[in-house]
Coordinates of C-alpha atoms in Angstrom, one line a residue:
Chain C
M24 CA 2.1 -31.3 -15.5
S25 CA 0.6 -28.0 -14.3
A26 CA 3.1 -25.8 -12.6
S27 CA 4.1 -26.7 -9.0
P28 CA 1.5 -25.7 -7.0
P29 CA 2.1 -22.6 -4.8
L30 CA 0.7 -24.2 -1.4
A31 CA 1.2 -27.0 0.8
P32 CA -0.4 -30.8 -0.5
P33 CA -3.8 -31.0 0.8
S34 CA -2.5 -33.1 3.9
A35 CA -2.7 -29.6 5.2
R36 CA 0.2 -30.3 7.0
P37 CA 3.7 -28.9 6.3
R38 CA 5.7 -31.1 4.0
A39 CA 7.2 -33.8 5.8
A40 CA 11.1 -34.3 5.6
V41 CA 12.4 -36.1 3.1
P42 CA 14.1 -38.7 5.6
A43 CA 11.0 -40.1 6.8
A44 CA 9.5 -40.7 3.5
L45 CA 12.8 -42.4 2.6
I46 CA 12.6 -44.7 5.7
V47 CA 9.0 -45.6 5.1
G48 CA 9.8 -46.0 1.4
A49 CA 13.3 -48.6 2.1
A50 CA 10.9 -50.2 4.7
S51 CA 8.4 -50.7 2.1
I52 CA 10.5 -52.3 -0.3
A53 CA 12.3 -54.2 2.3
T54 CA 9.2 -55.6 3.4
L55 CA 8.4 -56.7 -0.5
V56 CA 11.4 -58.5 -0.6
V57 CA 11.3 -60.4 2.7
A58 CA 7.5 -61.2 2.6
W59 CA 9.0 -63.0 -0.8
Q60 CA 11.4 -64.8 0.8
V61 CA 9.4 -66.1 3.1
V62 CA 6.3 -67.2 0.8
A63 CA 9.2 -68.7 -1.9
M64 CA 10.8 -70.4 0.8
A65 CA 7.4 -71.3 2.7
G66 CA 7.0 -73.8 0.0
I67 CA 3.3 -72.3 -0.9
V68 CA 4.3 -71.7 -4.6
P69 CA 6.7 -74.3 -5.9
A70 CA 10.5 -72.6 -6.6
R71 CA 10.4 -73.6 -10.3
V72 CA 7.4 -71.0 -10.5
L73 CA 8.5 -68.6 -7.6
P74 CA 12.4 -68.8 -6.8
T75 CA 13.1 -66.5 -3.5
P76 CA 15.2 -63.5 -3.9
L77 CA 18.2 -65.3 -3.1
D78 CA 18.1 -67.8 -5.6
V79 CA 18.2 -64.8 -8.6
A80 CA 20.8 -62.7 -6.6
L81 CA 23.0 -65.8 -7.1
R82 CA 21.7 -66.5 -10.8
F83 CA 22.7 -62.8 -11.3
A84 CA 26.2 -63.5 -10.1
T85 CA 26.4 -67.0 -11.9
L86 CA 25.1 -65.2 -15.2
A87 CA 27.7 -62.8 -14.7
V88 CA 30.7 -64.6 -15.1
E89 CA 29.1 -67.8 -16.7
T90 CA 28.1 -68.3 -20.7
F91 CA 24.2 -68.7 -21.4
S92 CA 22.8 -68.8 -24.6
G93 CA 25.6 -67.4 -26.1
S94 CA 27.5 -64.7 -24.2
T95 CA 27.5 -63.6 -20.5
L96 CA 24.9 -60.9 -19.1
E97 CA 27.0 -58.5 -19.5
G98 CA 27.7 -59.4 -23.6
H99 CA 24.3 -59.6 -23.9
A100 CA 23.8 -56.4 -22.3
L101 CA 26.4 -55.0 -24.6
A102 CA 24.5 -56.5 -27.7
S103 CA 21.4 -54.5 -26.2
L104 CA 23.2 -51.2 -25.7
T105 CA 25.0 -50.7 -28.9
R106 CA 21.7 -51.5 -31.1
W107 CA 20.0 -49.3 -28.5
V108 CA 22.4 -46.2 -28.9
I109 CA 22.4 -46.6 -33.1
G110 CA 18.8 -47.0 -33.6
A111 CA 18.5 -44.2 -31.3
A112 CA 21.3 -42.2 -32.6
C113 CA 19.9 -42.3 -36.0
A114 CA 16.5 -41.0 -34.4
I115 CA 17.8 -38.1 -32.7
A116 CA 19.8 -36.9 -36.3
L117 CA 16.8 -37.3 -38.4
G118 CA 13.6 -36.5 -35.9
I119 CA 15.2 -33.2 -34.3
P120 CA 16.0 -31.6 -37.7
L121 CA 12.5 -32.7 -38.9
G122 CA 11.1 -31.5 -36.4
V123 CA 12.4 -28.1 -36.2
A124 CA 12.0 -27.5 -39.9
L125 CA 8.3 -28.6 -39.1
A126 CA 8.1 -25.6 -36.5
W127 CA 9.9 -23.2 -39.0
L128 CA 8.5 -23.8 -41.6
P129 CA 5.0 -23.8 -41.9
P130 CA 4.6 -25.2 -45.3
L131 CA 6.3 -28.3 -44.6
R132 CA 3.7 -29.2 -42.0
P133 CA 0.9 -30.4 -44.6
V134 CA 3.4 -32.3 -46.9
I135 CA 4.8 -34.2 -43.7
A136 CA 2.0 -34.5 -41.1
P137 CA -0.6 -36.8 -43.0
A138 CA 2.2 -39.4 -43.4
F139 CA 3.7 -38.8 -40.1
E140 CA 0.4 -39.3 -38.2
L141 CA -0.9 -42.5 -40.0
L142 CA 2.8 -44.3 -39.6
R143 CA 2.9 -42.9 -35.7
F144 CA 0.0 -44.8 -34.6
I145 CA 1.5 -48.4 -35.5
P146 CA 3.5 -49.5 -32.3
P147 CA 6.6 -50.0 -33.1
F148 CA 6.4 -54.0 -32.5
A149 CA 3.7 -53.9 -34.9
W150 CA 7.2 -53.6 -37.3
V151 CA 9.2 -56.4 -35.9
P152 CA 7.5 -58.9 -38.7
I153 CA 8.3 -57.0 -41.7
A154 CA 11.4 -55.9 -40.1
V155 CA 12.4 -59.4 -39.9
L156 CA 11.7 -59.9 -43.5
W157 CA 13.2 -57.0 -44.5
F158 CA 16.7 -57.0 -42.8
G159 CA 16.6 -60.9 -40.8
A160 CA 17.5 -61.4 -37.3
S161 CA 20.2 -58.9 -37.5
T162 CA 21.5 -55.9 -35.5
T163 CA 19.9 -53.8 -38.4
T164 CA 16.2 -55.1 -37.2
Q165 CA 16.5 -54.2 -33.7
A166 CA 18.3 -50.7 -34.6
L167 CA 15.1 -50.3 -37.0
I168 CA 12.5 -50.7 -34.2
V169 CA 14.4 -48.7 -32.2
F170 CA 14.5 -45.9 -34.7
I171 CA 10.9 -46.4 -35.2
A172 CA 9.9 -46.6 -31.6
A173 CA 12.3 -43.4 -30.9
F174 CA 11.9 -41.1 -34.2
P175 CA 8.2 -39.8 -32.8
A176 CA 9.3 -38.1 -29.7
C177 CA 12.4 -36.4 -31.3
V178 CA 10.2 -35.0 -34.4
I179 CA 7.8 -33.9 -31.3
N180 CA 9.2 -32.7 -29.2
A181 CA 11.8 -30.6 -31.0
H182 CA 8.3 -29.1 -33.2
L183 CA 7.2 -28.3 -29.5
G184 CA 10.2 -26.1 -28.3
V185 CA 10.2 -24.6 -31.1
S186 CA 6.8 -23.5 -32.0
L187 CA 6.4 -22.4 -28.3
V188 CA 9.1 -20.0 -28.7
D189 CA 7.9 -16.3 -27.9
P190 CA 7.6 -15.0 -31.4
I191 CA 8.9 -11.7 -29.6
L192 CA 12.3 -13.0 -29.4
P193 CA 13.3 -14.1 -33.3
R194 CA 11.3 -10.5 -34.5
A195 CA 13.9 -9.1 -32.4
A196 CA 16.4 -10.8 -33.5
A197 CA 15.2 -9.8 -36.5
M198 CA 14.9 -6.4 -36.2
L199 CA 19.0 -6.4 -35.0
G200 CA 20.2 -7.4 -38.3
A201 CA 19.9 -11.0 -37.2
G202 CA 19.4 -13.7 -40.3
G203 CA 17.2 -16.4 -40.9
V204 CA 19.7 -19.0 -40.4
A205 CA 21.4 -17.1 -37.0
T206 CA 18.2 -16.4 -35.5
L207 CA 17.6 -20.2 -35.5
R208 CA 21.0 -21.3 -34.6
R209 CA 21.6 -18.2 -31.9
V210 CA 17.9 -17.4 -30.2
V211 CA 15.4 -20.3 -31.0
L212 CA 17.2 -23.5 -30.7
P213 CA 18.9 -22.1 -27.5
V214 CA 15.5 -21.4 -26.3
A215 CA 13.8 -24.8 -27.5
A216 CA 17.0 -26.8 -26.3
P217 CA 15.0 -28.1 -22.5
S218 CA 12.0 -29.3 -25.3
I219 CA 14.5 -31.1 -28.0
F220 CA 16.6 -32.8 -24.9
T221 CA 13.2 -33.9 -23.1
G222 CA 12.0 -35.7 -26.7
V223 CA 15.8 -37.2 -26.7
R224 CA 15.1 -38.6 -23.3
I225 CA 11.8 -40.3 -24.2
A226 CA 13.5 -41.4 -27.5
F227 CA 15.9 -43.6 -25.5
S228 CA 13.2 -44.7 -23.0
N229 CA 11.0 -45.3 -25.8
G230 CA 13.7 -47.0 -28.1
W231 CA 14.8 -49.2 -24.7
M232 CA 11.3 -50.3 -24.1
A233 CA 10.9 -51.4 -28.3
L234 CA 14.1 -52.6 -28.5
V235 CA 13.5 -55.5 -25.3
G236 CA 10.2 -56.7 -27.1
A237 CA 12.2 -56.9 -30.5
E238 CA 14.6 -59.0 -28.8
L239 CA 12.4 -61.1 -27.8
V240 CA 10.5 -62.2 -31.0
V241 CA 13.9 -62.0 -33.1
G242 CA 17.8 -62.0 -32.1
K243 CA 20.6 -64.0 -30.7
Q244 CA 21.7 -61.8 -28.1
G245 CA 20.5 -59.2 -26.2
L246 CA 18.9 -59.0 -22.7
G247 CA 15.7 -59.7 -24.2
F248 CA 16.9 -63.1 -25.7
L249 CA 18.5 -63.9 -22.4
I250 CA 14.9 -63.7 -20.8
S251 CA 13.0 -65.0 -23.9
Q252 CA 15.7 -68.5 -23.1
G253 CA 15.0 -68.1 -19.5
Q254 CA 11.2 -68.9 -20.8
I255 CA 12.0 -71.7 -23.1
N256 CA 14.5 -73.1 -20.4
D257 CA 11.6 -72.9 -17.9
S258 CA 14.4 -70.8 -15.5
V259 CA 12.4 -68.1 -14.1
T260 CA 15.8 -67.2 -12.1
T261 CA 17.0 -66.1 -15.6
I262 CA 14.1 -64.1 -16.6
M263 CA 14.3 -61.8 -13.5
V264 CA 18.1 -61.4 -13.8
G265 CA 17.2 -60.3 -17.4
M266 CA 14.2 -58.2 -16.5
I267 CA 16.3 -56.7 -13.1
A268 CA 19.7 -56.1 -15.7
I269 CA 16.7 -54.1 -18.4
G270 CA 14.9 -51.7 -15.5
A271 CA 18.6 -51.2 -14.1
L272 CA 20.0 -50.2 -17.0
G273 CA 17.0 -48.0 -18.4
A274 CA 16.9 -45.9 -15.1
L275 CA 20.8 -45.7 -14.7
I276 CA 20.7 -44.2 -18.3
D277 CA 17.1 -41.9 -17.7
F278 CA 19.2 -41.0 -14.6
G279 CA 22.3 -39.9 -16.1
F280 CA 20.0 -37.8 -18.6
Q281 CA 18.5 -36.1 -16.3
R282 CA 21.6 -35.0 -14.7
V283 CA 23.0 -34.3 -18.0
E284 CA 19.9 -32.0 -18.8
R285 CA 20.5 -30.1 -15.1
A286 CA 24.2 -29.8 -15.9
W287 CA 24.3 -28.4 -19.7
L288 CA 20.3 -26.8 -19.5
P289 CA 19.5 -25.5 -15.7
W290 CA 16.8 -23.6 -17.4
L291 CA 13.7 -25.1 -16.9
A292 CA 12.1 -28.1 -19.3
F293 CA 8.9 -26.9 -20.0
G294 CA 5.8 -28.3 -22.1
A295 CA 7.5 -31.5 -23.1
K296 CA 4.9 -33.9 -24.6
R297 CA 5.9 -37.8 -23.7
A298 CA 5.2 -39.2 -27.3
S299 CA 4.3 -42.9 -26.2
Chain I
M28 CA 16.9 -17.5 -43.8
A29 CA 18.2 -18.6 -47.4
P30 CA 14.9 -19.8 -49.5
R31 CA 14.6 -23.4 -49.7
R32 CA 13.7 -24.5 -53.4
S33 CA 11.1 -27.1 -54.0
H34 CA 10.0 -28.4 -57.0
A35 CA 6.3 -27.3 -56.8
E36 CA 6.8 -24.1 -56.6
P37 CA 8.6 -21.7 -58.8
V38 CA 12.1 -21.0 -58.5
P39 CA 12.1 -17.0 -57.8
T40 CA 14.1 -15.4 -60.1
A41 CA 15.1 -12.6 -57.4
T42 CA 15.4 -9.9 -59.4
S43 CA 14.1 -7.5 -57.3
G44 CA 14.6 -7.5 -53.6
G45 CA 10.6 -7.1 -53.1
A46 CA 10.1 -10.9 -55.0
T47 CA 12.7 -12.5 -52.5
R48 CA 11.4 -10.9 -49.3
A49 CA 7.9 -12.2 -50.4
W50 CA 9.3 -15.7 -51.3
R51 CA 11.2 -15.9 -48.0
A52 CA 8.0 -14.5 -46.0
A53 CA 5.7 -17.3 -48.1
W54 CA 8.2 -20.1 -45.9
R55 CA 7.2 -18.3 -42.1
R56 CA 3.2 -18.2 -42.7
E57 CA 1.1 -21.5 -41.9
P58 CA -0.9 -22.0 -45.5
G59 CA -4.6 -21.2 -45.2
R60 CA -6.8 -23.7 -44.5
A61 CA -7.7 -25.0 -47.9
A62 CA -3.9 -25.0 -49.0
W63 CA -3.1 -27.2 -46.3
T64 CA -5.5 -29.7 -47.1
A65 CA -5.1 -29.6 -50.9
I66 CA -1.2 -29.8 -50.0
A67 CA -1.8 -32.8 -47.4
I68 CA -3.8 -34.4 -50.0
G69 CA -1.5 -34.7 -52.9
S70 CA 1.9 -35.1 -50.3
L71 CA -0.3 -38.2 -49.4
C72 CA -1.4 -38.9 -53.7
V73 CA 2.6 -38.6 -54.2
M74 CA 3.6 -40.9 -51.6
L75 CA 1.0 -43.6 -52.8
G76 CA 2.0 -42.8 -56.5
A77 CA 5.7 -43.5 -55.6
W78 CA 5.0 -46.5 -53.7
A79 CA 2.9 -47.9 -56.3
W80 CA 5.7 -47.1 -59.2
A81 CA 8.3 -48.1 -57.1
T82 CA 6.7 -51.5 -56.5
R83 CA 5.0 -51.6 -59.9
P84 CA 5.9 -55.4 -61.9
G85 CA 9.9 -55.0 -62.3
G86 CA 10.3 -52.0 -60.3
A87 CA 12.9 -51.3 -58.0
I88 CA 11.3 -52.7 -55.1
P89 CA 10.2 -56.5 -55.1
A90 CA 6.6 -57.7 -53.8
L91 CA 8.5 -59.8 -51.8
F92 CA 10.1 -56.7 -49.9
L93 CA 6.7 -54.4 -50.0
P94 CA 3.9 -55.1 -51.9
P95 CA 2.1 -52.8 -54.5
P96 CA -1.0 -50.8 -52.8
G97 CA -3.0 -52.7 -55.2
D98 CA -1.9 -56.7 -53.4
V99 CA -3.0 -54.7 -49.8
A100 CA -6.4 -53.8 -51.1
A101 CA -7.0 -57.2 -52.3
S102 CA -4.9 -59.0 -49.7
F103 CA -8.0 -56.6 -47.1
V104 CA -10.7 -57.8 -48.9
R105 CA -9.8 -61.5 -48.5
L106 CA -9.3 -61.3 -45.2
V107 CA -12.9 -60.2 -44.1
S108 CA -14.0 -62.2 -47.2
R109 CA -12.9 -65.4 -45.7
P110 CA -11.6 -67.1 -42.3
Y111 CA -8.1 -67.0 -41.6
L112 CA -6.0 -69.0 -39.2
G113 CA -9.1 -70.9 -38.0
S114 CA -11.6 -67.3 -37.3
T115 CA -12.9 -64.6 -39.2
F116 CA -10.6 -61.1 -39.1
G117 CA -13.4 -59.7 -36.7
A118 CA -12.8 -62.6 -34.3
H119 CA -9.6 -61.7 -34.3
V120 CA -10.0 -58.1 -33.5
L121 CA -12.3 -59.4 -31.4
S122 CA -9.9 -61.3 -29.6
S123 CA -7.3 -58.7 -29.5
L124 CA -10.3 -56.0 -28.0
D125 CA -11.2 -58.0 -25.7
V126 CA -7.6 -58.9 -24.0
V127 CA -7.2 -54.6 -24.3
I128 CA -9.9 -53.5 -22.6
G129 CA -10.1 -56.5 -20.0
G130 CA -6.4 -55.5 -19.0
W131 CA -7.2 -51.9 -19.0
L132 CA -9.7 -51.8 -16.8
L133 CA -8.5 -54.1 -14.5
A134 CA -5.6 -51.7 -13.9
G135 CA -7.9 -49.0 -13.8
A136 CA -9.8 -50.6 -11.0
V137 CA -6.3 -51.4 -8.7
G138 CA -4.9 -47.8 -10.5
L139 CA -7.4 -45.4 -9.7
P140 CA -7.9 -45.8 -6.2
L141 CA -4.4 -46.4 -5.5
G142 CA -3.0 -43.3 -7.6
I143 CA -5.7 -41.1 -5.7
A144 CA -5.0 -42.5 -2.4
M145 CA -1.4 -41.9 -2.8
G146 CA -2.1 -38.7 -3.9
W147 CA -4.0 -37.8 -1.1
W148 CA -2.4 -39.4 2.3
R149 CA 0.9 -39.0 2.6
R150 CA 1.9 -42.7 4.2
A151 CA 0.4 -44.1 1.2
R152 CA 2.9 -43.0 -1.1
W153 CA 5.6 -43.3 1.1
I154 CA 4.9 -46.6 1.2
A155 CA 3.6 -47.4 -2.4
F156 CA 5.5 -45.3 -4.4
P157 CA 9.2 -46.2 -3.6
L158 CA 7.7 -49.8 -5.6
F159 CA 6.6 -47.9 -8.7
Q160 CA 9.8 -46.7 -8.8
V161 CA 11.6 -49.7 -8.4
L162 CA 9.2 -51.6 -11.0
R163 CA 8.6 -48.7 -13.4
P164 CA 11.7 -49.2 -15.6
I165 CA 10.7 -53.0 -16.1
P166 CA 9.2 -52.8 -19.7
P167 CA 5.6 -54.3 -19.5
L168 CA 7.4 -55.9 -22.5
A169 CA 10.1 -58.2 -20.1
W170 CA 7.0 -59.2 -18.5
I171 CA 5.7 -61.1 -21.0
P172 CA 8.2 -64.1 -20.8
L173 CA 7.3 -64.6 -17.0
A174 CA 4.0 -64.2 -17.7
I175 CA 4.1 -67.1 -20.2
V176 CA 5.8 -69.3 -17.4
W177 CA 3.3 -68.4 -14.7
L178 CA 0.2 -68.9 -16.7
G179 CA 0.2 -70.3 -20.2
I180 CA 0.5 -68.7 -23.3
G181 CA -3.2 -68.2 -23.5
E182 CA -5.9 -65.0 -22.2
P183 CA -5.1 -64.5 -18.4
A184 CA -1.1 -64.4 -19.5
R185 CA -1.8 -61.5 -22.4
I186 CA -4.4 -59.7 -19.7
F187 CA -1.6 -60.1 -17.1
V188 CA 0.6 -58.2 -19.2
V189 CA -1.8 -56.1 -20.3
F190 CA -2.6 -55.1 -16.6
V191 CA 1.0 -54.4 -15.4
A192 CA 1.4 -51.8 -18.9
A193 CA -1.6 -50.0 -18.1
L194 CA -1.4 -50.0 -14.6
V195 CA 2.1 -47.7 -14.2
P196 CA 0.1 -44.9 -16.0
W197 CA -3.1 -45.3 -14.0
V198 CA -1.8 -44.9 -10.9
M199 CA 0.9 -42.3 -11.6
N200 CA -1.5 -39.4 -12.9
S201 CA -4.2 -40.0 -10.7
M202 CA -1.4 -39.8 -7.7
Q203 CA -0.1 -37.0 -10.0
A204 CA -3.5 -35.5 -10.3
V205 CA -4.2 -35.5 -7.1
H206 CA -1.2 -34.7 -5.2
S207 CA -0.9 -31.1 -7.7
I208 CA -4.4 -29.7 -6.5
D209 CA -4.4 -26.3 -5.5
G210 CA -4.8 -26.3 -1.7
L211 CA -6.4 -23.0 -1.8
L212 CA -9.5 -25.2 -3.2
V213 CA -9.6 -27.7 -0.7
R214 CA -9.0 -25.0 2.4
A215 CA -12.1 -23.1 0.5
A216 CA -14.3 -26.3 1.0
R217 CA -13.0 -26.7 4.3
T218 CA -14.0 -23.6 5.2
L219 CA -17.2 -23.7 4.0
G220 CA -17.4 -26.4 6.0
A221 CA -17.1 -29.8 3.8
S222 CA -16.1 -33.1 5.2
D223 CA -12.9 -34.7 4.3
R224 CA -14.8 -37.5 2.2
Q225 CA -16.8 -34.0 0.8
I226 CA -13.8 -32.9 -0.2
L227 CA -12.2 -35.9 -1.7
T228 CA -15.4 -36.7 -4.0
R229 CA -16.8 -33.2 -4.5
V230 CA -13.7 -30.9 -5.0
V231 CA -10.3 -33.5 -5.5
C232 CA -11.8 -35.7 -7.9
R233 CA -13.3 -33.4 -9.9
T234 CA -10.6 -30.9 -10.0
A235 CA -8.0 -34.1 -11.1
L236 CA -10.8 -35.4 -13.6
P237 CA -8.7 -33.8 -16.7
T238 CA -5.2 -35.2 -15.6
L239 CA -7.1 -39.0 -14.5
V240 CA -8.3 -39.3 -18.2
A241 CA -5.5 -38.5 -19.6
G242 CA -3.8 -40.9 -17.4
A243 CA -6.6 -43.3 -19.3
R244 CA -5.5 -42.5 -22.1
I245 CA -2.4 -43.1 -21.8
A246 CA -2.8 -46.3 -20.3
L247 CA -5.0 -47.6 -22.8
G248 CA -1.9 -46.8 -25.5
N249 CA 0.5 -48.7 -23.8
A250 CA -2.3 -51.2 -22.9
W251 CA -2.9 -51.7 -26.6
T252 CA 0.9 -51.1 -27.6
T253 CA 2.1 -54.1 -25.3
L254 CA -1.2 -56.3 -26.4
I255 CA 0.5 -56.6 -30.1
A256 CA 4.0 -57.5 -28.9
A257 CA 2.1 -60.2 -26.4
E258 CA 0.6 -61.8 -29.3
L259 CA 3.6 -61.8 -31.6
L260 CA 4.9 -63.7 -28.6
A261 CA 2.2 -66.3 -27.6
A262 CA -1.7 -66.0 -29.0
T263 CA -4.1 -68.1 -31.1
S264 CA -5.7 -65.4 -32.3
G265 CA -5.4 -61.5 -32.5
L266 CA -3.9 -58.8 -34.7
G267 CA -0.4 -59.6 -33.5
Y268 CA -1.2 -63.3 -33.8
I269 CA -2.2 -62.6 -37.3
A270 CA 1.1 -60.5 -38.4
L271 CA 3.3 -62.4 -37.2
N272 CA 1.8 -65.8 -39.6
A273 CA 1.6 -63.5 -42.5
S274 CA 5.4 -62.7 -42.1
R275 CA 6.1 -66.7 -42.0
T276 CA 4.2 -67.4 -44.9
L277 CA 5.9 -64.4 -46.6
E278 CA 2.3 -63.0 -47.1
M279 CA 3.1 -59.7 -47.5
G280 CA -0.6 -58.2 -48.2
I281 CA -2.0 -59.6 -44.9
L282 CA 1.0 -58.8 -42.9
L283 CA 0.6 -55.3 -43.8
V284 CA -3.0 -54.9 -43.6
S285 CA -2.7 -56.2 -40.1
M286 CA -0.4 -53.3 -39.1
L287 CA -2.8 -50.5 -40.6
V288 CA -5.6 -52.3 -39.3
I289 CA -3.7 -52.0 -35.7
G290 CA -2.6 -48.2 -36.2
V291 CA -6.2 -47.9 -37.1
L292 CA -7.3 -48.7 -33.7
G293 CA -4.5 -47.7 -32.1
A294 CA -5.5 -44.1 -33.4
A295 CA -9.4 -44.7 -33.0
F296 CA -8.7 -45.5 -29.1
S297 CA -6.5 -42.3 -28.7
F298 CA -9.3 -39.9 -29.8
G299 CA -12.0 -41.5 -28.8
M300 CA -11.0 -40.7 -25.2
Q301 CA -10.1 -37.4 -25.9
A302 CA -13.8 -36.9 -27.4
L303 CA -14.7 -38.7 -23.8
A304 CA -12.2 -36.1 -22.0
R305 CA -14.2 -33.4 -23.4
V306 CA -17.3 -34.9 -23.0
F307 CA -16.8 -36.1 -18.8
A308 CA -14.5 -33.0 -18.0
P309 CA -15.6 -30.3 -20.6
W310 CA -13.9 -27.6 -18.1
S311 CA -10.4 -29.4 -18.8
R312 CA -9.0 -26.4 -21.5
G313 CA -7.7 -28.8 -24.3
A314 CA -5.9 -32.1 -23.7
R315 CA -3.0 -32.1 -21.5
T316 CA -0.2 -34.6 -22.1

């Protein structure tokens, strides 16, 4: 987005203190949960269709200790996390060098761009049927889908970060006697790091979404599998527990990335592009 | 940097310093338009050739793993010439388009006003933003089982999931667009005697338009991606349904054709929305986000 506006928003009054916004926000969420509880208890809709928040919380506690569809909630979460990390790590390991090379060595662009652009527009889930044929209902299949979802974000942001580096910097480095590799490592990559890191963050978030989709279609474990089992067993509480776990884990990891970003790269992440 | 050697170009003998330097410089220069096109077409041809060679009868890759390009072309002809899975190919595509456009427009009808209100009125933002913050991390796909339990496997369930997928970008981009408007513009309009309504419609919405259109584009992309997943799980027509069925019946050619059509349509949406942005908001310098 654009740079932060130097002036107050158009509400013409000075920016509100944070606590007031927090109170209203918390009240808003609390109201929603209470309304949900009331509507569910009033019996307007059957409990099979809309359980109360309390039911969901109880189910959460049950699933955490009891085995459902092969393992506990933690077991499913662990299975999902493993695939997620494998797929995303591969995407980062291949995507970032490719993106940097594309930006640093322009003649590579026409070689890679046609195939990359052709494949980029095929959504990760469209690969699920063919991935299943290739690797069966295995961890490899799931990790491949995560990889496909995460790879473009790594390439695009690494490319963007390196190509946005002010050309004066590498020239100054060259003038001071730095070779190509030294310039790349000591000058270009540190400057491009925030954008690359944003790419990694987006890669993980895209990968998480794709993984859930892949697990819904195939697999014998994982949070996506858990909610699809909830659907088959007609248990809305199980579905909701799975959804909450997926959302919470995704948000938690993203929050962690933001903290790491602020700690390691205190300068601003700029010009990052969302590749979805 | 060390010269990279490729088979496409002659390896430099590097006897004189000048030749090496020129070689290095060539790697750091963007090729001209003609060269670019030539290399791009050459690269595509090489990849296609490698695909055909590897999948030839008796080649390294069996046709059940990856069919040769000729099979894919034949499958495309077969798909458009005869009905597949109960309806013509056109009908499958239309069924997918129907749901994606319907869900996307529905999300826009809700999300656009909501996002603008959240950007404009502080209180609306205070109330609604936390709800979105809580719901946003849940991937739209995770709603599919819930949608199936609630609405069955018919079209309403798919429209609901597409709606959920498209709503967040609609709302977030509209809010961002309105919220980040330069306060100077608003004050200038107010000084010139504009009413609140005039400011909202004539100043704010117009300034925000490029970002709004960008949000619409992201929403459409999300909607399309999510629909394909929904069709893999619960549908009786559509491109995702074709893909899943083809994988079950091991018709690899048809599977690849459906994937390609999904990709082409996704690209068409993206480029169409960019063109739309240029028509409706020509003052946006390049597409942001």
